[in-house]
Coordinates of C-alpha atoms and ligand atoms in Angstrom, one line a residue:
M1279 CA 162.9 173.2 82.2
K1280 CA 162.6 172.0 85.5
I1281 CA 161.5 168.4 86.4
K1282 CA 160.6 167.6 89.9
I1283 CA 160.5 163.9 91.1
Q1284 CA 158.1 163.5 93.9
F1285 CA 157.5 160.6 96.4
I1286 CA 154.0 160.1 97.3
I1287 CA 153.1 157.8 100.1
D1288 CA 149.4 156.8 100.4
S1289 CA 148.3 154.4 103.1
E1290 CA 145.6 154.1 105.6
D1291 CA 147.7 155.8 108.3
Q1292 CA 149.3 158.5 106.4
S1293 CA 149.7 160.3 103.1
S1294 CA 152.4 162.8 102.2
T1295 CA 154.2 164.2 99.1
E1296 CA 157.9 165.0 99.2
V1297 CA 160.3 166.2 96.5
I1298 CA 163.0 163.7 95.9
A1299 CA 164.9 165.6 93.2
C1300 CA 164.9 168.5 90.9
I1301 CA 166.4 168.1 87.4
E1302 CA 167.3 171.0 85.2
R1303 CA 167.6 170.9 81.6
E1304 CA 168.3 173.7 79.1
E1305 CA 169.6 172.9 75.7
L1306 CA 168.7 169.7 74.3
T1307 CA 171.6 167.5 73.4
A1308 CA 172.3 163.9 73.1
E1309 CA 173.8 163.8 76.5
T1310 CA 171.0 165.8 78.2
L1311 CA 168.1 163.8 76.8
G1312 CA 166.6 161.8 79.5
L1313 CA 168.2 160.7 82.8
T1314 CA 171.9 160.5 83.3
L1315 CA 173.4 157.6 85.3
Q1316 CA 174.3 159.9 88.1
E1317 CA 170.9 161.3 88.3
A1318 CA 169.3 157.9 88.3
K1319 CA 171.7 156.8 91.0
T1320 CA 170.7 159.9 93.2
I1321 CA 167.0 159.4 92.5
T1322 CA 166.9 155.6 93.3
S1323 CA 169.0 156.1 96.5
E1324 CA 166.7 158.9 97.6
I1325 CA 163.8 156.8 97.0
Q1326 CA 165.3 153.9 98.8
K1327 CA 166.0 156.1 102.0
K1328 CA 162.4 157.4 102.1
M1329 CA 160.8 154.1 101.3
I1330 CA 162.8 152.2 103.8
G1331 CA 162.1 154.9 106.3
H1332 CA 158.4 154.7 105.9
Q1333 CA 158.5 150.9 105.9
I1334 CA 160.4 150.8 109.2
T1335 CA 158.3 153.3 110.9
D1336 CA 155.2 151.3 109.7
F1337 CA 156.6 148.1 110.9
V1338 CA 157.6 149.4 114.3
S1339 CA 154.3 151.1 114.9
H1340 CA 152.5 147.7 114.3
N1341 CA 154.9 145.8 116.5
R1342 CA 154.8 147.8 119.5
F1343 CA 151.9 145.9 121.1
C1344 CA 151.9 142.8 123.3
L1345 CA 150.7 139.9 121.4
C1346 CA 148.9 138.6 124.5
C1347 CA 147.1 141.6 126.1
G1348 CA 147.5 144.2 123.5
S1349 CA 149.1 146.9 125.7
T1350 CA 151.5 149.2 124.1
L1351 CA 155.2 148.5 124.9
S1352 CA 157.4 151.2 125.8
I1353 CA 160.7 151.9 124.3
K1354 CA 163.9 151.8 126.2
G1355 CA 166.0 153.4 123.4
Y1356 CA 167.3 153.3 119.8
H1357 CA 170.3 151.5 118.3
P1358 CA 171.7 152.2 114.9
L1359 CA 171.4 149.2 112.3
V1360 CA 173.3 149.4 109.1
Y1361 CA 171.5 147.8 106.3
R1362 CA 173.3 147.5 102.9
T1363 CA 171.0 147.5 99.8
L1364 CA 171.6 148.0 96.0
F1365 CA 170.5 151.5 96.3
G1366 CA 172.6 152.5 99.2
K1367 CA 173.7 151.9 102.7
I1368 CA 170.9 152.7 105.0
C1369 CA 171.3 153.6 108.7
L1370 CA 168.2 152.5 110.6
R1371 CA 167.0 153.5 114.0
S1372 CA 166.1 150.3 115.6
P1373 CA 164.1 150.6 118.7
R1374 CA 164.4 148.4 121.8
L1375 CA 161.4 147.7 123.5
F1376 CA 160.5 146.4 127.0
S1377 CA 158.8 143.0 127.2
C1378 CA 155.2 143.3 128.4
R1379 CA 154.7 142.9 132.3
C1380 CA 152.1 140.3 131.5
Q1381 CA 154.8 137.9 130.1
S1382 CA 157.4 138.0 132.9
Q1383 CA 158.0 139.6 136.1
Q1384 CA 161.6 140.6 135.3
S1385 CA 162.0 143.5 132.9
S1386 CA 163.6 142.3 129.7
T1387 CA 163.9 144.0 126.3
F1388 CA 164.0 143.0 122.6
S1389 CA 164.4 144.6 119.2
P1390 CA 161.9 143.7 116.6
L1391 CA 164.0 145.0 113.8
V1392 CA 167.0 142.9 114.8
Q1393 CA 164.9 139.9 114.7
L1394 CA 163.6 140.7 111.4
L1395 CA 166.6 141.6 109.6
T1396 CA 169.1 138.9 110.7
E1397 CA 171.4 139.7 107.7
H1398 CA 172.5 143.2 107.1
V1399 CA 172.8 142.9 103.4
S1400 CA 169.7 142.8 101.2
P1401 CA 169.2 139.5 99.2
E1402 CA 169.4 141.3 95.9
L1403 CA 172.7 142.9 96.9
S1404 CA 174.0 139.7 98.1
Y1405 CA 172.9 137.9 95.1
L1406 CA 174.6 140.3 92.6
E1407 CA 177.8 140.5 94.6
S1408 CA 178.3 136.7 94.6
K1409 CA 177.2 136.3 91.2
W1410 CA 179.5 138.9 89.6
A1411 CA 182.4 137.7 91.9
S1412 CA 182.0 134.3 90.5
L1413 CA 182.5 135.7 86.9
M1414 CA 185.2 138.2 87.6
S1415 CA 187.7 139.3 90.2
Y1416 CA 186.6 140.4 93.6
G1417 CA 188.0 143.9 92.7
L1418 CA 186.3 144.1 89.4
A1419 CA 183.1 143.1 90.8
A1420 CA 183.1 145.7 93.3
K1421 CA 184.1 148.5 90.7
L1422 CA 181.4 147.5 88.3
L1423 CA 178.7 147.5 91.1
K1424 CA 179.9 150.9 92.2
E1425 CA 179.7 152.1 88.6
V1426 CA 176.1 151.2 87.9
F1427 CA 174.5 151.4 91.5
P1428 CA 174.5 154.1 94.1
V1429 CA 176.6 152.0 96.4
E1430 CA 180.0 152.3 98.1
I1431 CA 181.5 148.8 97.7
Y1432 CA 184.9 147.3 98.5
P1433 CA 186.5 144.1 97.2
S1434 CA 186.7 142.9 100.8
S1435 CA 182.8 142.9 101.1
V1436 CA 182.4 141.4 97.9
Y1437 CA 184.7 138.4 99.0
R1438 CA 182.8 138.3 102.5
I1439 CA 179.4 138.1 100.9
T1440 CA 180.6 135.6 98.3
S1441 CA 182.2 133.3 100.9
K1442 CA 178.9 133.6 103.0
V1443 CA 176.8 132.5 100.0
A1444 CA 179.2 129.7 99.2
N1445 CA 179.2 128.5 102.9
R1446 CA 175.3 128.5 102.8
L1447 CA 175.4 126.5 99.6
E1448 CA 177.8 124.1 101.2
Q1449 CA 175.6 123.6 104.2
E1450 CA 172.8 122.5 102.0
L1451 CA 174.7 119.7 100.3
G1452 CA 173.7 116.2 101.4
E1453 CA 175.8 113.7 103.1
E1454 CA 178.7 111.8 101.3
K1455 CA 178.1 108.1 100.4
A1456 CA 180.2 105.5 99.0
M1457 CA 177.1 104.2 97.0
F1458 CA 174.3 106.3 95.4
I1459 CA 172.5 103.6 93.6
K1460 CA 169.2 102.8 95.0
G1461 CA 166.7 100.0 94.4
C1462 CA 167.1 97.0 92.1
Q1463 CA 166.6 96.1 88.5
R1464 CA 162.9 95.5 89.0
D1465 CA 162.5 99.0 90.3
W1466 CA 164.4 100.6 87.4
N1467 CA 162.4 98.6 85.0
Q1468 CA 159.4 100.5 86.1
L1469 CA 160.8 103.9 85.5
P1470 CA 159.5 105.9 82.7
R1471 CA 161.4 105.9 79.5
P1472 CA 164.6 107.7 80.1
D1473 CA 165.8 110.8 78.3
T1474 CA 168.9 110.8 75.9
P1475 CA 172.2 109.5 77.2
I1476 CA 174.4 111.7 79.5
T1477 CA 178.1 112.1 78.9
V1478 CA 180.1 113.6 81.8
S1479 CA 183.8 114.6 81.5
L1480 CA 185.8 114.5 84.4
D1481 CA 189.2 116.4 84.4
G1482 CA 191.8 117.7 86.8
G1483 CA 193.4 121.1 86.8
Y1484 CA 195.7 123.1 88.9
V1485 CA 195.5 126.3 90.9
H1486 CA 198.3 128.5 92.1
A1487 CA 198.5 128.2 95.9
R1488 CA 198.8 130.8 98.5
K1489 CA 200.3 130.2 101.9
G1490 CA 200.9 133.5 103.8
N1491 CA 203.6 135.3 102.0
N1492 CA 205.3 132.2 100.7
R1493 CA 205.7 132.9 96.8
K1494 CA 206.7 129.4 96.3
A1495 CA 203.7 127.8 97.7
G1496 CA 203.3 125.6 94.5
W1497 CA 200.0 124.3 93.3
F1498 CA 197.1 122.3 94.2
E1499 CA 194.7 120.1 92.3
V1500 CA 191.1 120.8 91.5
I1501 CA 188.6 118.3 89.9
V1502 CA 186.0 119.6 87.5
G1503 CA 183.2 118.1 85.5
K1504 CA 180.6 118.8 83.0
S1505 CA 177.6 116.9 81.9
L1506 CA 176.6 117.1 78.4
Q1507 CA 173.2 116.0 76.9
E1508 CA 171.5 116.4 73.6
G1509 CA 168.8 119.1 74.0
H1510 CA 169.8 120.2 77.3
Q1511 CA 171.9 122.9 78.9
P1512 CA 175.2 121.5 80.2
R1513 CA 175.9 121.7 83.9
R1514 CA 179.3 121.8 85.8
F1515 CA 180.7 120.9 89.1
G1516 CA 184.0 121.2 90.8
Y1517 CA 186.0 120.8 94.1
V1518 CA 189.4 121.1 95.6
V1519 CA 190.9 117.6 95.9
N1520 CA 192.6 117.8 99.3
Y1521 CA 190.1 120.0 100.9
D1522 CA 186.6 118.6 99.9
Q1523 CA 184.9 115.9 101.9
K1524 CA 182.1 115.1 99.6
P1525 CA 183.2 114.9 96.0
K1526 CA 180.8 112.0 95.1
R1527 CA 177.7 113.7 96.4
R1528 CA 178.7 116.8 94.3
L1529 CA 178.8 114.8 91.2
Y1530 CA 175.6 112.9 92.1
E1531 CA 173.8 116.2 92.8
M1532 CA 174.8 117.6 89.3
L1533 CA 173.5 114.4 87.8
E1534 CA 170.3 114.6 89.6
K1535 CA 169.7 118.1 88.4
Q1536 CA 170.5 117.0 85.0
G1537 CA 167.6 114.6 85.5
L1538 CA 169.5 111.5 85.5
Q1539 CA 167.2 108.2 86.0
L1540 CA 168.6 105.0 87.0
N1541 CA 167.6 103.3 84.0
Q1542 CA 169.4 106.0 81.7
D1543 CA 172.8 105.4 80.0
I1544 CA 175.6 107.5 81.3
T1545 CA 179.1 107.6 80.0
F1546 CA 181.9 109.0 82.1
L1547 CA 184.9 110.4 80.2
T1548 CA 188.0 110.9 82.5
D1549 CA 191.2 112.3 81.8
G1550 CA 193.0 109.3 83.3
G1551 CA 194.4 111.0 86.5
D1552 CA 194.5 108.9 89.6
T1553 CA 192.2 111.2 91.4
V1554 CA 189.2 111.0 89.2
R1555 CA 189.2 107.2 88.4
G1556 CA 187.1 106.3 91.5
L1557 CA 184.9 109.1 91.5
P1558 CA 182.1 108.0 89.0
L1559 CA 181.8 104.4 90.6
Y1560 CA 178.6 103.4 92.2
L1561 CA 176.5 106.4 90.9
S1562 CA 174.4 104.7 88.3
P1563 CA 173.9 101.0 87.4
R1564 CA 173.9 101.9 83.5
S1565 CA 177.3 103.7 83.5
E1566 CA 180.4 103.4 81.5
H1567 CA 183.7 104.7 82.4
I1568 CA 186.1 105.3 79.6
L1569 CA 189.4 107.3 79.1
D1570 CA 188.6 110.5 77.3
W1571 CA 190.1 110.1 73.7
F1572 CA 190.6 113.8 73.7
H1573 CA 193.3 113.3 76.6
V1574 CA 194.9 110.3 74.7
T1575 CA 195.5 112.5 71.6
M1576 CA 196.6 115.5 73.5
R1577 CA 199.4 113.6 75.1
M1578 CA 200.3 112.1 71.6
T1579 CA 200.6 115.5 70.1
V1580 CA 203.0 116.5 72.9
I1581 CA 205.3 113.6 72.0
K1582 CA 205.1 114.3 68.5
Q1583 CA 206.2 117.8 68.9
I1584 CA 209.0 116.9 71.3
S1585 CA 210.1 113.9 68.9
K1586 CA 210.4 116.5 65.9
G1587 CA 213.2 118.3 67.4
A1588 CA 214.8 115.3 69.2
M1589 CA 214.8 112.6 66.5
G1590 CA 216.3 114.4 63.6
K1591 CA 216.7 112.2 60.5
D1592 CA 215.0 109.4 62.4
Y1593 CA 211.8 111.6 62.9
A1594 CA 209.9 110.0 60.0
N1595 CA 210.3 106.5 61.3
F1596 CA 209.4 107.5 65.0
E1597 CA 206.3 109.3 63.6
K1598 CA 205.1 106.1 61.8
Q1599 CA 205.4 104.1 65.0
L1600 CA 203.5 106.8 66.8
L1601 CA 200.7 106.7 64.2
R1602 CA 200.5 103.0 64.6
T1603 CA 200.2 103.3 68.3
K1604 CA 197.4 105.7 68.0
W1605 CA 195.7 103.4 65.4
F1606 CA 195.9 100.4 67.8
L1607 CA 194.6 102.5 70.7
W1608 CA 191.6 103.8 68.6
H1609 CA 190.5 100.2 68.0
G1610 CA 191.1 99.5 71.7
N1611 CA 194.2 97.1 71.1
I1612 CA 196.1 98.0 74.2
Y1613 CA 198.6 95.1 74.0
Q1614 CA 199.9 96.1 70.5
S1615 CA 200.0 99.7 71.4
L1616 CA 202.0 99.1 74.5
D1617 CA 204.3 96.7 72.5
I1618 CA 205.2 99.5 70.1
L1619 CA 205.6 101.9 72.9
E1620 CA 208.0 99.5 74.8
S1621 CA 210.2 99.2 71.7
L1622 CA 210.3 103.0 71.3
I1623 CA 211.4 103.3 75.1
M1624 CA 213.9 100.7 74.5
D1625 CA 215.5 102.6 71.7
L1626 CA 215.6 105.6 73.9
D1627 CA 216.8 104.1 76.9
L1628 CA 220.4 105.0 76.2
Y1629 CA 219.4 108.7 77.0
S1630 CA 217.5 107.9 80.3
E1631 CA 220.4 108.9 82.4
N1632 CA 221.6 111.8 80.3
K1633 CA 219.3 114.7 81.4
A1634 CA 221.2 117.2 79.1
H1635 CA 220.5 115.3 75.9
K1636 CA 217.6 116.3 73.8
K1637 CA 216.4 112.8 73.6
Y1638 CA 216.1 112.4 77.4
K1639 CA 212.9 114.5 77.5
L1640 CA 211.5 112.4 74.6
W1641 CA 212.4 109.2 76.7
R1642 CA 210.6 110.7 79.6
V1643 CA 207.3 111.6 78.0
V1644 CA 207.1 108.4 76.1
S1645 CA 207.7 106.4 79.3
E1646 CA 204.9 108.5 81.1
F1647 CA 202.6 107.7 78.2
Y1648 CA 203.4 104.0 78.5
Q1649 CA 202.5 104.3 82.2
Y1650 CA 199.4 106.3 81.5
I1651 CA 198.0 103.9 79.0
Q1652 CA 198.9 100.8 81.2
S1653 CA 197.1 102.3 84.4
N1654 CA 194.1 103.2 82.4
S1655 CA 193.9 100.1 80.3
H1656 CA 190.5 99.1 82.0
F1657 CA 189.0 102.3 80.8
I1658 CA 190.2 101.9 77.1
P1659 CA 187.4 100.8 74.8
N1660 CA 187.4 100.2 71.0
Y1661 CA 186.9 103.8 70.5
G1662 CA 186.4 103.2 66.6
E1663 CA 183.6 101.0 67.1
R1664 CA 181.8 103.3 69.7
Y1665 CA 182.4 106.2 67.2
R1666 CA 180.6 104.2 64.5
Y1667 CA 177.6 103.6 66.7
G1668 CA 177.3 107.2 67.6
E1669 CA 178.5 106.8 71.3
S1670 CA 180.7 109.4 72.9
V1671 CA 184.4 109.0 72.9
S1672 CA 185.7 112.4 73.4
S1673 CA 184.9 115.7 75.1
A1674 CA 186.7 117.7 72.7
C1675 CA 183.5 119.1 71.1
A1676 CA 182.5 121.0 74.2
E1677 CA 184.4 123.9 76.1
S1678 CA 186.3 122.1 78.9
A1679 CA 185.1 122.4 82.4
V1680 CA 188.7 123.3 83.4
N1681 CA 188.6 126.2 81.0
E1682 CA 185.2 127.4 82.1
L1683 CA 185.7 126.9 85.9
I1684 CA 189.3 127.1 86.6
S1685 CA 191.3 129.0 83.8
K1686 CA 188.9 131.8 83.1
R1687 CA 188.5 132.9 86.8
M1688 CA 191.4 131.5 88.7
A1689 CA 194.3 131.3 86.6
K1690 CA 194.2 134.4 84.5
S1691 CA 197.4 135.7 85.8
Q1692 CA 200.4 134.5 87.8
Q1693 CA 199.4 137.1 90.5
M1694 CA 196.2 135.2 91.3
R1695 CA 196.9 133.0 94.2
W1696 CA 194.5 130.9 96.2
T1697 CA 193.9 129.2 99.4
Q1698 CA 192.3 125.8 99.1
K1699 CA 189.3 126.9 101.0
G1700 CA 188.9 130.1 99.0
A1701 CA 189.1 128.4 95.6
H1702 CA 186.9 125.6 96.7
L1703 CA 184.1 127.9 97.8
L1704 CA 184.3 130.1 94.8
L1705 CA 184.0 127.1 92.5
Q1706 CA 180.8 126.3 94.2
V1707 CA 179.2 130.0 93.4
R1708 CA 180.9 129.8 89.8
S1709 CA 179.5 126.5 89.0
K1710 CA 176.1 127.6 90.1
T1711 CA 176.1 130.8 88.2
L1712 CA 177.2 129.0 85.0
N1713 CA 174.5 126.4 85.4
G1714 CA 172.0 129.0 86.0
D1715 CA 171.1 127.7 89.5
L1716 CA 172.3 130.6 91.7
I1717 CA 169.2 132.6 91.4
K1718 CA 167.1 129.3 92.2
S1719 CA 169.1 129.0 95.5
F1720 CA 168.3 132.6 96.4
K1721 CA 164.6 132.2 95.5
Q1722 CA 164.5 129.3 97.8
W1723 CA 166.2 131.1 100.7
Y1724 CA 164.0 134.3 100.0
P1725 CA 160.8 133.2 98.5
K1726 CA 159.5 136.7 98.0
M1727 CA 162.6 137.8 96.0
D1728 CA 161.9 138.8 92.6
D1729 CA 158.2 137.8 92.9
A1730 CA 156.3 138.2 89.6
H1731 CA 153.5 140.0 91.6
N1732 CA 156.0 142.7 92.7
I1733 CA 156.8 144.0 89.3
P1734 CA 155.4 147.6 89.5
Q1735 CA 152.8 148.6 86.9
P1736 CA 153.5 151.9 85.3
L1737 CA 150.7 154.3 86.1
A1738 CA 148.4 155.3 83.4
A1739 CA 148.6 159.0 82.5
Ligands
ZN2841 ZN1 150.8 141.9 127.5

């Protein structure tokens, strides 16, 4: 059996029929039933070439006239214009036209196609490249695109497109401000009844740095956050600490997209790091800032593990003191918990100079925990009471933003090293993708993209 795929063009100016591909089938087997991926790639890339060819011819013939006097403009010559699409790279013949004499005495030229196609990548290709690159490595994204579409794609071009998209997103971000609260209590009272409370967790994470060929470039800090609200999809944001100039604006925009109203309750749960403490200030008049119970317990678990090996026969007593500390902290009794910690440190003080001793490490982590509780004391509420009232105390129930934004994409292997700029830009695309907002940005930039009216109707037989 021979199946011919034809391309029929039917317009006012022209009508033509061309054969695009001929598929032959003999014996029917599971693998010969229907189109193969390779055939589909060939057919779509052939359709793409023909379709674009006709569209360009049509466009040029309609734009060869002077808009003022209507006379035909003469062609000075043609230039190649390479345009990359999901269905292949197309080399266009872009005409250079002489401007009309009625416009100016000097002879000048212009290229209508160059003016039309300012970017040489189709919006859909650029969308898929940046979206997939935010979910997997640049190399993998290129391989995957190559596997399913008739395109020749390299990791470097995926990287370039993703950076371009990220830069465009960055340019659209508003100005940084110290204060985002607008209006006064009287205005806020007039707002409609707000939605359910929002909880935002703010955490710090680390990414392996890259500086030239220096393999010991170390790490840099990234702050990420996630907003949680009953009955709504969570949203995320992130930035590189020493690179970003607009951290507050970023957090503010995430809350705005979440639908935050100024009369709505919002709780910020922070990991207690120095860099996140000031971030949520002056964003909402009805906000609370508390130390995430999840991070308190995580630190205590580490102390417990170390003490098991270090304390020997005294472990039972040490554990008892640790549990008391936890109980006091849970009830917001900072004074009592610091008191216990202080006596534990005093008992271990003997080993503070002896780095080789196994109790030295325990002394260090308990001392650090003491510092941690002390410097976050303003953010330690009565967790027990909050918990009984159904208010948020911990981000432990949701997948952490650190895991979603950093670990899964930027810290999978030791080989992955990042520049601050590269990591920051990728974070922007990744959070947009996970929030479901990347396609919205593309539709704003290219309003006709994925238009519902453009969905082709199958022809009736
Ligand atoms: Zn003219």
